[in-house]
PDB file of C-alpha atoms in Angstrom:
ATOM      1  CA  UNK A   1       8.873   6.204  -0.888  1.00  0.00           C
ATOM      2  CA  UNK A   2       5.655   7.182  -2.620  1.00  0.00           C
ATOM      3  CA  UNK A   3       2.911   9.116  -0.824  1.00  0.00           C
ATOM      4  CA  UNK A   4      -0.453   9.543  -2.527  1.00  0.00           C
ATOM      5  CA  UNK A   5      -2.757  12.033  -0.788  1.00  0.00           C
ATOM      6  CA  UNK A   6      -6.490  12.341  -1.343  1.00  0.00           C
ATOM      7  CA  UNK A   7      -7.102  15.844  -0.020  1.00  0.00           C
ATOM      8  CA  UNK A   8      -8.844  15.908   3.347  1.00  0.00           C
ATOM      9  CA  UNK A   9      -9.590  12.187   3.248  1.00  0.00           C
ATOM     10  CA  UNK A  10      -6.577   9.870   3.530  1.00  0.00           C
ATOM     11  CA  UNK A  11      -3.061   9.193   2.359  1.00  0.00           C
ATOM     12  CA  UNK A  12      -1.332   6.020   1.235  1.00  0.00           C
ATOM     13  CA  UNK A  13       2.442   5.836   1.675  1.00  0.00           C
ATOM     14  CA  UNK A  14       4.137   2.943  -0.057  1.00  0.00           C
ATOM     15  CA  UNK A  15       7.745   1.727  -0.354  1.00  0.00           C
ATOM     16  CA  UNK A  16       9.655   1.050  -3.536  1.00  0.00           C
ATOM     17  CA  UNK A  17       8.041  -1.206  -6.112  1.00  0.00           C
ATOM     18  CA  UNK A  18       8.496  -4.927  -5.554  1.00  0.00           C
ATOM     19  CA  UNK A  19       7.772  -8.049  -7.553  1.00  0.00           C
ATOM     20  CA  UNK A  20       5.661  -7.379 -10.622  1.00  0.00           C
ATOM     21  CA  UNK A  21       6.111  -3.602 -10.235  1.00  0.00           C
ATOM     22  CA  UNK A  22       3.498  -3.321  -7.496  1.00  0.00           C
ATOM     23  CA  UNK A  23       3.870  -0.600  -4.849  1.00  0.00           C
ATOM     24  CA  UNK A  24       4.157  -3.211  -2.136  1.00  0.00           C
ATOM     25  CA  UNK A  25       7.689  -4.464  -1.483  1.00  0.00           C
ATOM     26  CA  UNK A  26       6.484  -6.756   1.317  1.00  0.00           C
ATOM     27  CA  UNK A  27       2.979  -8.041   2.144  1.00  0.00           C
ATOM     28  CA  UNK A  28       2.774  -5.743   5.170  1.00  0.00           C
ATOM     29  CA  UNK A  29       0.047  -3.106   5.513  1.00  0.00           C
ATOM     30  CA  UNK A  30      -0.406  -0.727   8.430  1.00  0.00           C
ATOM     31  CA  UNK A  31      -3.325   1.641   8.833  1.00  0.00           C
ATOM     32  CA  UNK A  32      -4.112   4.522  11.194  1.00  0.00           C
ATOM     33  CA  UNK A  33      -7.847   5.314  11.003  1.00  0.00           C
ATOM     34  CA  UNK A  34      -8.076   7.726  13.950  1.00  0.00           C
ATOM     35  CA  UNK A  35      -5.127  10.122  13.583  1.00  0.00           C
ATOM     36  CA  UNK A  36      -6.702  12.654  11.224  1.00  0.00           C
ATOM     37  CA  UNK A  37      -7.060  16.294  12.224  1.00  0.00           C
ATOM     38  CA  UNK A  38      -8.249  17.906   8.956  1.00  0.00           C
ATOM     39  CA  UNK A  39     -11.762  19.215   9.577  1.00  0.00           C
ATOM     40  CA  UNK A  40     -14.107  18.755   6.586  1.00  0.00           C
ATOM     41  CA  UNK A  41     -15.816  22.034   5.614  1.00  0.00           C
ATOM     42  CA  UNK A  42     -19.267  20.754   6.637  1.00  0.00           C
ATOM     43  CA  UNK A  43     -18.178  19.587  10.114  1.00  0.00           C
ATOM     44  CA  UNK A  44     -20.706  21.728  11.976  1.00  0.00           C
ATOM     45  CA  UNK A  45     -19.716  20.911  15.547  1.00  0.00           C
ATOM     46  CA  UNK A  46     -20.082  22.826  18.796  1.00  0.00           C
ATOM     47  CA  UNK A  47     -17.280  20.928  20.541  1.00  0.00           C
ATOM     48  CA  UNK A  48     -13.913  22.616  21.202  1.00  0.00           C
ATOM     49  CA  UNK A  49     -11.153  21.609  18.814  1.00  0.00           C
ATOM     50  CA  UNK A  50      -9.042  20.299  21.696  1.00  0.00           C
ATOM     51  CA  UNK A  51     -11.820  17.918  22.752  1.00  0.00           C
ATOM     52  CA  UNK A  52     -12.171  16.599  19.195  1.00  0.00           C
ATOM     53  CA  UNK A  53      -8.437  15.986  18.931  1.00  0.00           C
ATOM     54  CA  UNK A  54      -8.430  14.271  22.329  1.00  0.00           C
ATOM     55  CA  UNK A  55     -10.875  11.595  21.158  1.00  0.00           C
ATOM     56  CA  UNK A  56      -8.588  10.632  18.268  1.00  0.00           C
ATOM     57  CA  UNK A  57      -5.225   8.886  18.120  1.00  0.00           C
ATOM     58  CA  UNK A  58      -2.868  11.842  17.965  1.00  0.00           C
ATOM     59  CA  UNK A  59       0.469  11.247  16.205  1.00  0.00           C
ATOM     60  CA  UNK A  60      -0.120   7.530  15.601  1.00  0.00           C
ATOM     61  CA  UNK A  61       0.277   7.925  11.829  1.00  0.00           C
ATOM     62  CA  UNK A  62       3.541   9.808  12.413  1.00  0.00           C
ATOM     63  CA  UNK A  63       4.828   7.203  14.862  1.00  0.00           C
ATOM     64  CA  UNK A  64       4.206   4.346  12.464  1.00  0.00           C
ATOM     65  CA  UNK A  65       5.414   6.171   9.324  1.00  0.00           C
ATOM     66  CA  UNK A  66       8.790   4.549   9.926  1.00  0.00           C
ATOM     67  CA  UNK A  67       7.390   1.187   8.732  1.00  0.00           C
ATOM     68  CA  UNK A  68       7.554   2.300   5.099  1.00  0.00           C
ATOM     69  CA  UNK A  69      11.363   2.243   5.439  1.00  0.00           C
ATOM     70  CA  UNK A  70      11.063  -1.501   6.015  1.00  0.00           C
ATOM     71  CA  UNK A  71       8.888  -2.427   3.042  1.00  0.00           C
ATOM     72  CA  UNK A  72       5.398  -1.856   4.495  1.00  0.00           C
ATOM     73  CA  UNK A  73       2.532   0.253   3.171  1.00  0.00           C
ATOM     74  CA  UNK A  74       0.822   2.789   5.440  1.00  0.00           C
ATOM     75  CA  UNK A  75      -2.775   3.999   4.986  1.00  0.00           C
ATOM     76  CA  UNK A  76      -3.971   6.839   7.243  1.00  0.00           C
ATOM     77  CA  UNK A  77      -7.141   8.905   7.541  1.00  0.00           C
ATOM     78  CA  UNK A  78      -6.833  12.701   7.433  1.00  0.00           C
ATOM     79  CA  UNK A  79     -10.312  13.480   8.781  1.00  0.00           C
ATOM     80  CA  UNK A  80     -11.053  13.226  12.529  1.00  0.00           C
ATOM     81  CA  UNK A  81     -12.807  10.149  13.884  1.00  0.00           C
ATOM     82  CA  UNK A  82     -15.365  12.440  15.548  1.00  0.00           C
ATOM     83  CA  UNK A  83     -16.601  13.361  12.051  1.00  0.00           C
ATOM     84  CA  UNK A  84     -17.111   9.733  11.024  1.00  0.00           C
ATOM     85  CA  UNK A  85     -15.345   6.686  12.437  1.00  0.00           C
ATOM     86  CA  UNK A  86     -13.646   4.370   9.890  1.00  0.00           C
ATOM     87  CA  UNK A  87     -13.275   1.679  12.573  1.00  0.00           C
ATOM     88  CA  UNK A  88     -17.019   1.116  12.898  1.00  0.00           C
ATOM     89  CA  UNK A  89     -19.419  -0.920  10.790  1.00  0.00           C
ATOM     90  CA  UNK A  90     -21.367   1.287   8.402  1.00  0.00           C
ATOM     91  CA  UNK A  91     -24.612   0.053   9.969  1.00  0.00           C
ATOM     92  CA  UNK A  92     -23.494   0.908  13.531  1.00  0.00           C
ATOM     93  CA  UNK A  93     -25.541   4.081  13.467  1.00  0.00           C
ATOM     94  CA  UNK A  94     -27.545   5.647  16.282  1.00  0.00           C
ATOM     95  CA  UNK A  95     -30.962   6.630  14.782  1.00  0.00           C
ATOM     96  CA  UNK A  96     -31.357   9.251  17.512  1.00  0.00           C
ATOM     97  CA  UNK A  97     -28.613  11.288  15.840  1.00  0.00           C
ATOM     98  CA  UNK A  98     -30.536  11.510  12.550  1.00  0.00           C
ATOM     99  CA  UNK A  99     -33.159  14.210  11.971  1.00  0.00           C
ATOM    100  CA  UNK A 100     -35.472  11.949   9.917  1.00  0.00           C
ATOM    101  CA  UNK A 101     -35.953   8.274   9.172  1.00  0.00           C
ATOM    102  CA  UNK A 102     -32.664   6.686   8.039  1.00  0.00           C
ATOM    103  CA  UNK A 103     -33.409   4.998   4.678  1.00  0.00           C
ATOM    104  CA  UNK A 104     -30.530   2.498   4.935  1.00  0.00           C
ATOM    105  CA  UNK A 105     -29.480  -0.341   7.191  1.00  0.00           C
ATOM    106  CA  UNK A 106     -29.161   0.760  10.824  1.00  0.00           C
ATOM    107  CA  UNK A 107     -28.159  -1.835  13.408  1.00  0.00           C
ATOM    108  CA  UNK A 108     -26.659  -0.012  16.388  1.00  0.00           C
ATOM    109  CA  UNK A 109     -23.996  -1.959  18.241  1.00  0.00           C
ATOM    110  CA  UNK A 110     -22.595  -1.441  21.716  1.00  0.00           C
ATOM    111  CA  UNK A 111     -20.390   1.350  20.370  1.00  0.00           C
ATOM    112  CA  UNK A 112     -23.413   3.452  19.364  1.00  0.00           C
ATOM    113  CA  UNK A 113     -25.056   2.771  22.688  1.00  0.00           C
ATOM    114  CA  UNK A 114     -21.971   4.371  24.307  1.00  0.00           C
ATOM    115  CA  UNK A 115     -22.089   7.321  21.904  1.00  0.00           C
ATOM    116  CA  UNK A 116     -19.036   6.270  19.880  1.00  0.00           C
ATOM    117  CA  UNK A 117     -20.515   4.447  16.883  1.00  0.00           C
ATOM    118  CA  UNK A 118     -20.112   5.350  13.221  1.00  0.00           C
ATOM    119  CA  UNK A 119     -21.145   8.865  14.244  1.00  0.00           C
ATOM    120  CA  UNK A 120     -19.995  10.000  17.653  1.00  0.00           C
ATOM    121  CA  UNK A 121     -22.341  11.726  20.045  1.00  0.00           C
ATOM    122  CA  UNK A 122     -19.540  13.147  22.159  1.00  0.00           C
ATOM    123  CA  UNK A 123     -16.053  14.477  21.466  1.00  0.00           C
ATOM    124  CA  UNK A 124     -15.019  13.539  24.995  1.00  0.00           C
ATOM    125  CA  UNK A 125     -17.024  12.463  28.053  1.00  0.00           C
ATOM    126  CA  UNK A 126     -19.863  14.932  28.545  1.00  0.00           C
ATOM    127  CA  UNK A 127     -18.679  17.148  25.654  1.00  0.00           C
ATOM    128  CA  UNK A 128     -21.462  17.012  23.018  1.00  0.00           C
ATOM    129  CA  UNK A 129     -20.504  17.293  19.372  1.00  0.00           C
ATOM    130  CA  UNK A 130     -23.788  18.769  18.144  1.00  0.00           C
ATOM    131  CA  UNK A 131     -26.689  20.923  19.274  1.00  0.00           C
ATOM    132  CA  UNK A 132     -28.943  19.419  16.605  1.00  0.00           C
ATOM    133  CA  UNK A 133     -29.629  16.203  14.743  1.00  0.00           C
ATOM    134  CA  UNK A 134     -27.879  15.480  11.460  1.00  0.00           C
ATOM    135  CA  UNK A 135     -29.711  15.334   8.149  1.00  0.00           C
ATOM    136  CA  UNK A 136     -29.819  12.159   6.097  1.00  0.00           C
ATOM    137  CA  UNK A 137     -28.028  13.944   3.246  1.00  0.00           C
ATOM    138  CA  UNK A 138     -25.058  15.038   5.347  1.00  0.00           C
ATOM    139  CA  UNK A 139     -24.623  11.612   6.916  1.00  0.00           C
ATOM    140  CA  UNK A 140     -24.752  10.006   3.451  1.00  0.00           C
ATOM    141  CA  UNK A 141     -22.115  12.504   2.295  1.00  0.00           C
ATOM    142  CA  UNK A 142     -19.805  11.593   5.178  1.00  0.00           C
ATOM    143  CA  UNK A 143     -20.172   7.904   4.349  1.00  0.00           C
ATOM    144  CA  UNK A 144     -19.710   8.295   0.602  1.00  0.00           C
ATOM    145  CA  UNK A 145     -16.963  10.936   0.620  1.00  0.00           C
ATOM    146  CA  UNK A 146     -14.891   9.893   3.641  1.00  0.00           C
ATOM    147  CA  UNK A 147     -15.741   6.535   5.231  1.00  0.00           C
ATOM    148  CA  UNK A 148     -16.040   4.441   2.077  1.00  0.00           C
ATOM    149  CA  UNK A 149     -12.989   5.937   0.284  1.00  0.00           C
ATOM    150  CA  UNK A 150     -10.827   5.202   3.334  1.00  0.00           C
ATOM    151  CA  UNK A 151     -12.033   1.630   3.608  1.00  0.00           C
ATOM    152  CA  UNK A 152     -11.602   1.166  -0.157  1.00  0.00           C
ATOM    153  CA  UNK A 153      -8.034   2.518  -0.002  1.00  0.00           C
ATOM    154  CA  UNK A 154      -7.226   0.077   2.780  1.00  0.00           C
ATOM    155  CA  UNK A 155      -8.829  -2.786   0.888  1.00  0.00           C
ATOM    156  CA  UNK A 156      -6.822  -1.832  -2.208  1.00  0.00           C
ATOM    157  CA  UNK A 157      -3.540  -1.987  -0.286  1.00  0.00           C
ATOM    158  CA  UNK A 158      -4.461  -5.319   1.294  1.00  0.00           C
ATOM    159  CA  UNK A 159      -5.609  -6.818  -2.008  1.00  0.00           C
ATOM    160  CA  UNK A 160      -2.431  -5.682  -3.787  1.00  0.00           C
ATOM    161  CA  UNK A 161      -0.282  -7.437  -1.193  1.00  0.00           C
ATOM    162  CA  UNK A 162      -2.419 -10.568  -1.077  1.00  0.00           C
ATOM    163  CA  UNK A 163      -2.577 -10.854  -4.860  1.00  0.00           C
ATOM    164  CA  UNK A 164       1.175 -10.443  -5.271  1.00  0.00           C
ATOM    165  CA  UNK A 165       2.405 -12.594  -2.406  1.00  0.00           C
ATOM    166  CA  UNK A 166      -0.471 -14.933  -1.581  1.00  0.00           C
ATOM    167  CA  UNK A 167      -0.578 -13.580   1.985  1.00  0.00           C
ATOM    168  CA  UNK A 168      -0.904 -10.255   3.775  1.00  0.00           C
ATOM    169  CA  UNK A 169      -0.212  -9.191   7.362  1.00  0.00           C
ATOM    170  CA  UNK A 170      -2.139  -6.115   8.444  1.00  0.00           C
ATOM    171  CA  UNK A 171      -1.699  -4.039  11.625  1.00  0.00           C
ATOM    172  CA  UNK A 172      -4.500  -1.610  12.493  1.00  0.00           C
ATOM    173  CA  UNK A 173      -2.826   1.051  14.645  1.00  0.00           C
ATOM    174  CA  UNK A 174      -4.348   2.992  17.550  1.00  0.00           C
ATOM    175  CA  UNK A 175      -3.505   4.685  20.825  1.00  0.00           C
ATOM    176  CA  UNK A 176      -5.137   4.484  24.241  1.00  0.00           C
ATOM    177  CA  UNK A 177      -5.173   6.432  27.469  1.00  0.00           C
ATOM    178  CA  UNK A 178      -2.819   5.177  30.161  1.00  0.00           C
ATOM    179  CA  UNK A 179      -5.800   4.329  32.397  1.00  0.00           C
ATOM    180  CA  UNK A 180      -9.224   2.986  31.540  1.00  0.00           C
ATOM    181  CA  UNK A 181     -11.926   5.640  31.131  1.00  0.00           C
ATOM    182  CA  UNK A 182     -15.232   5.812  32.951  1.00  0.00           C
ATOM    183  CA  UNK A 183     -17.059   3.845  30.249  1.00  0.00           C
ATOM    184  CA  UNK A 184     -14.310   1.285  29.688  1.00  0.00           C
ATOM    185  CA  UNK A 185     -14.356  -2.244  31.164  1.00  0.00           C
ATOM    186  CA  UNK A 186     -11.057  -1.465  32.901  1.00  0.00           C
ATOM    187  CA  UNK A 187     -12.204   1.885  34.321  1.00  0.00           C
ATOM    188  CA  UNK A 188      -9.497   3.529  36.427  1.00  0.00           C
ATOM    189  CA  UNK A 189      -7.017   0.699  35.913  1.00  0.00           C
ATOM    190  CA  UNK A 190      -3.450   1.192  34.678  1.00  0.00           C
ATOM    191  CA  UNK A 191      -2.890  -0.237  31.196  1.00  0.00           C
ATOM    192  CA  UNK A 192      -0.096  -2.121  29.470  1.00  0.00           C
ATOM    193  CA  UNK A 193       2.247  -0.373  27.049  1.00  0.00           C
ATOM    194  CA  UNK A 194       0.914  -2.327  24.071  1.00  0.00           C
ATOM    195  CA  UNK A 195      -2.289  -4.283  23.508  1.00  0.00           C
ATOM    196  CA  UNK A 196      -2.383  -6.855  20.706  1.00  0.00           C
ATOM    197  CA  UNK A 197      -5.924  -7.813  19.622  1.00  0.00           C
ATOM    198  CA  UNK A 198      -7.182 -10.367  17.102  1.00  0.00           C
ATOM    199  CA  UNK A 199     -10.773 -10.755  18.301  1.00  0.00           C
ATOM    200  CA  UNK A 200      -9.948 -13.849  20.299  1.00  0.00           C
ATOM    201  CA  UNK A 201      -7.908 -15.509  17.580  1.00  0.00           C
ATOM    202  CA  UNK A 202     -10.405 -15.035  14.746  1.00  0.00           C
ATOM    203  CA  UNK A 203      -8.871 -12.220  12.645  1.00  0.00           C
ATOM    204  CA  UNK A 204      -5.326 -13.593  12.356  1.00  0.00           C
ATOM    205  CA  UNK A 205      -3.381 -16.780  12.845  1.00  0.00           C
ATOM    206  CA  UNK A 206      -2.882 -16.947  16.633  1.00  0.00           C
ATOM    207  CA  UNK A 207       0.740 -17.926  15.981  1.00  0.00           C
ATOM    208  CA  UNK A 208       1.273 -14.548  14.273  1.00  0.00           C
ATOM    209  CA  UNK A 209      -0.446 -12.718  17.132  1.00  0.00           C
ATOM    210  CA  UNK A 210       1.785 -14.536  19.601  1.00  0.00           C
ATOM    211  CA  UNK A 211       4.821 -13.546  17.553  1.00  0.00           C
ATOM    212  CA  UNK A 212       3.717  -9.908  17.887  1.00  0.00           C
ATOM    213  CA  UNK A 213       3.285 -10.274  21.654  1.00  0.00           C
ATOM    214  CA  UNK A 214       6.709 -11.885  21.959  1.00  0.00           C
ATOM    215  CA  UNK A 215       8.436  -9.282  19.789  1.00  0.00           C
ATOM    216  CA  UNK A 216       6.968  -6.306  21.663  1.00  0.00           C
ATOM    217  CA  UNK A 217       7.928  -8.019  24.916  1.00  0.00           C
ATOM    218  CA  UNK A 218      11.478  -8.568  23.644  1.00  0.00           C
ATOM    219  CA  UNK A 219      11.713  -4.828  22.959  1.00  0.00           C
ATOM    220  CA  UNK A 220      10.887  -4.112  26.610  1.00  0.00           C
ATOM    221  CA  UNK A 221       7.164  -3.317  26.432  1.00  0.00           C
ATOM    222  CA  UNK A 222       4.528  -4.538  28.864  1.00  0.00           C
ATOM    223  CA  UNK A 223       2.076  -6.362  26.575  1.00  0.00           C
ATOM    224  CA  UNK A 224      -1.549  -7.465  26.956  1.00  0.00           C
ATOM    225  CA  UNK A 225      -3.462  -9.722  24.576  1.00  0.00           C
ATOM    226  CA  UNK A 226      -7.151  -9.157  23.740  1.00  0.00           C
ATOM    227  CA  UNK A 227      -7.823  -7.261  26.956  1.00  0.00           C
ATOM    228  CA  UNK A 228      -9.385  -4.787  27.458  1.00  0.00           C
ATOM    229  CA  UNK A 229      -9.603  -4.406  23.664  1.00  0.00           C
ATOM    230  CA  UNK A 230     -10.471  -7.391  21.462  1.00  0.00           C
ATOM    231  CA  UNK A 231     -10.337  -5.581  18.109  1.00  0.00           C
ATOM    232  CA  UNK A 232     -12.655  -3.194  16.258  1.00  0.00           C
ATOM    233  CA  UNK A 233     -14.570  -3.433  13.013  1.00  0.00           C
ATOM    234  CA  UNK A 234     -11.562  -2.972  10.716  1.00  0.00           C
ATOM    235  CA  UNK A 235      -9.767  -6.142  11.822  1.00  0.00           C
ATOM    236  CA  UNK A 236     -13.064  -8.037  12.046  1.00  0.00           C
ATOM    237  CA  UNK A 237     -13.956  -6.953   8.510  1.00  0.00           C
ATOM    238  CA  UNK A 238     -10.590  -7.511   6.823  1.00  0.00           C
ATOM    239  CA  UNK A 239      -9.104 -10.322   8.869  1.00  0.00           C
ATOM    240  CA  UNK A 240      -9.653 -13.708   7.199  1.00  0.00           C
ATOM    241  CA  UNK A 241      -6.854 -15.996   8.329  1.00  0.00           C
ATOM    242  CA  UNK A 242      -8.244 -18.955   6.360  1.00  0.00           C
ATOM    243  CA  UNK A 243      -7.526 -16.861   3.231  1.00  0.00           C
ATOM    244  CA  UNK A 244      -4.083 -15.831   4.556  1.00  0.00           C
ATOM    245  CA  UNK A 245      -5.331 -12.344   5.354  1.00  0.00           C
ATOM    246  CA  UNK A 246      -4.170 -11.647   8.889  1.00  0.00           C
ATOM    247  CA  UNK A 247      -5.402  -8.477  10.663  1.00  0.00           C
ATOM    248  CA  UNK A 248      -4.359  -7.477  14.176  1.00  0.00           C
ATOM    249  CA  UNK A 249      -5.184  -4.340  16.148  1.00  0.00           C
ATOM    250  CA  UNK A 250      -2.325  -2.615  17.981  1.00  0.00           C
ATOM    251  CA  UNK A 251      -2.935  -0.129  20.808  1.00  0.00           C
ATOM    252  CA  UNK A 252      -0.069   2.004  22.106  1.00  0.00           C
ATOM    253  CA  UNK A 253      -0.204   3.622  25.544  1.00  0.00           C
ATOM    254  CA  UNK A 254      -0.162   7.391  24.995  1.00  0.00           C
ATOM    255  CA  UNK A 255       1.925   7.964  28.110  1.00  0.00           C
ATOM    256  CA  UNK A 256       4.835   6.414  26.202  1.00  0.00           C
ATOM    257  CA  UNK A 257       5.080   9.341  23.789  1.00  0.00           C
ATOM    258  CA  UNK A 258       2.830  12.252  24.767  1.00  0.00           C
ATOM    259  CA  UNK A 259       1.510  14.409  27.566  1.00  0.00           C
ATOM    260  CA  UNK A 260      -2.074  13.179  27.740  1.00  0.00           C
ATOM    261  CA  UNK A 261      -3.509  16.285  29.379  1.00  0.00           C
ATOM    262  CA  UNK A 262      -1.961  18.686  26.847  1.00  0.00           C
ATOM    263  CA  UNK A 263      -2.139  16.403  23.782  1.00  0.00           C
ATOM    264  CA  UNK A 264       1.522  17.165  23.037  1.00  0.00           C
ATOM    265  CA  UNK A 265       4.469  14.933  22.190  1.00  0.00           C
ATOM    266  CA  UNK A 266       7.130  14.595  24.876  1.00  0.00           C
ATOM    267  CA  UNK A 267      10.744  13.385  24.814  1.00  0.00           C
ATOM    268  CA  UNK A 268       9.616   9.740  24.640  1.00  0.00           C
ATOM    269  CA  UNK A 269       8.274  10.143  21.115  1.00  0.00           C
ATOM    270  CA  UNK A 270      11.566   9.707  19.261  1.00  0.00           C
ATOM    271  CA  UNK A 271      12.600   6.811  21.511  1.00  0.00           C
ATOM    272  CA  UNK A 272       9.299   5.017  20.882  1.00  0.00           C
ATOM    273  CA  UNK A 273       9.533   5.597  17.140  1.00  0.00           C
ATOM    274  CA  UNK A 274      13.024   4.119  17.171  1.00  0.00           C
ATOM    275  CA  UNK A 275      11.691   1.027  18.961  1.00  0.00           C
ATOM    276  CA  UNK A 276       8.884   0.757  16.409  1.00  0.00           C
ATOM    277  CA  UNK A 277      11.537   0.880  13.707  1.00  0.00           C
ATOM    278  CA  UNK A 278      13.250  -2.105  15.330  1.00  0.00           C
ATOM    279  CA  UNK A 279       9.885  -3.842  15.498  1.00  0.00           C
ATOM    280  CA  UNK A 280       9.232  -3.099  11.806  1.00  0.00           C
ATOM    281  CA  UNK A 281      12.632  -4.519  10.841  1.00  0.00           C
ATOM    282  CA  UNK A 282      11.871  -7.744  12.724  1.00  0.00           C
ATOM    283  CA  UNK A 283       8.412  -7.930  11.157  1.00  0.00           C
ATOM    284  CA  UNK A 284       9.912  -7.435   7.696  1.00  0.00           C
ATOM    285  CA  UNK A 285      12.225 -10.381   8.339  1.00  0.00           C
ATOM    286  CA  UNK A 286       9.210 -12.410   9.506  1.00  0.00           C
ATOM    287  CA  UNK A 287       7.315 -11.516   6.337  1.00  0.00           C
ATOM    288  CA  UNK A 288      10.282 -12.333   4.102  1.00  0.00           C
ATOM    289  CA  UNK A 289      10.543 -15.773   5.673  1.00  0.00           C
ATOM    290  CA  UNK A 290       6.868 -16.644   5.796  1.00  0.00           C
ATOM    291  CA  UNK A 291       5.762 -15.170   2.456  1.00  0.00           C
ATOM    292  CA  UNK A 292       8.010 -17.695   0.762  1.00  0.00           C
ATOM    293  CA  UNK A 293       5.699 -20.361   2.176  1.00  0.00           C
ATOM    294  CA  UNK A 294       2.670 -18.923   0.350  1.00  0.00           C
TER     295      UNK A 294
END
């Protein structure tokens, strides 16, 4: 395996070289945009560290690292999502968080209205991140030094696979609380083990999404499709099934592998990772079969 780390920003872990010498043995790319816990030096926050970690996807990059043993590439952010969120559109910015007029495109979406846009207002419900507004210069620095390099690294991995094989399958990996939060559409409701999301069939071939649902089900998971999550900006941005670029968001229930209140792994972690290894092996076989059709 080959791991390339850009200090404090992201890492790319790739398998052995494949056709043409590319670091992409199969056209499979996984990414974990919300698992980072390396605080940038200018992250001037008043929120407790535990609250910042709680709003991320703890251990998701570690869980899915097993996929590189099956020919996939893994891209993962090292910075916390509370600093800047790679799974948001760059224009999804709340102007109320900026100290002066924002000189670039700002089109707040529903995420920003809830305080979880490109820049988060809260680390956790009712836990503010800042006691001030952010300057234009520091927001630009976060975009240019963290957000854009992560998205460019992911695009590079996807392009390498697509260019070599004529197709790429991309899984954008996240975790979720075992019950819907106060601001979620499923507030208070118990959630499935896995949620597969393709923005209502628009970011991937629905046949591939159904294969994912079926495979997770075969492995014993309770699976939901496009509810309550339909897919964030990453799959909407990179998923172009007409161009054989298939992007699907995967949410794992945190209760499967961690104590949610203490943000610590429990005995289920190794069992879940083993199951994800079985899933990755099946997906590799799927990719081997279907990439020949490209």
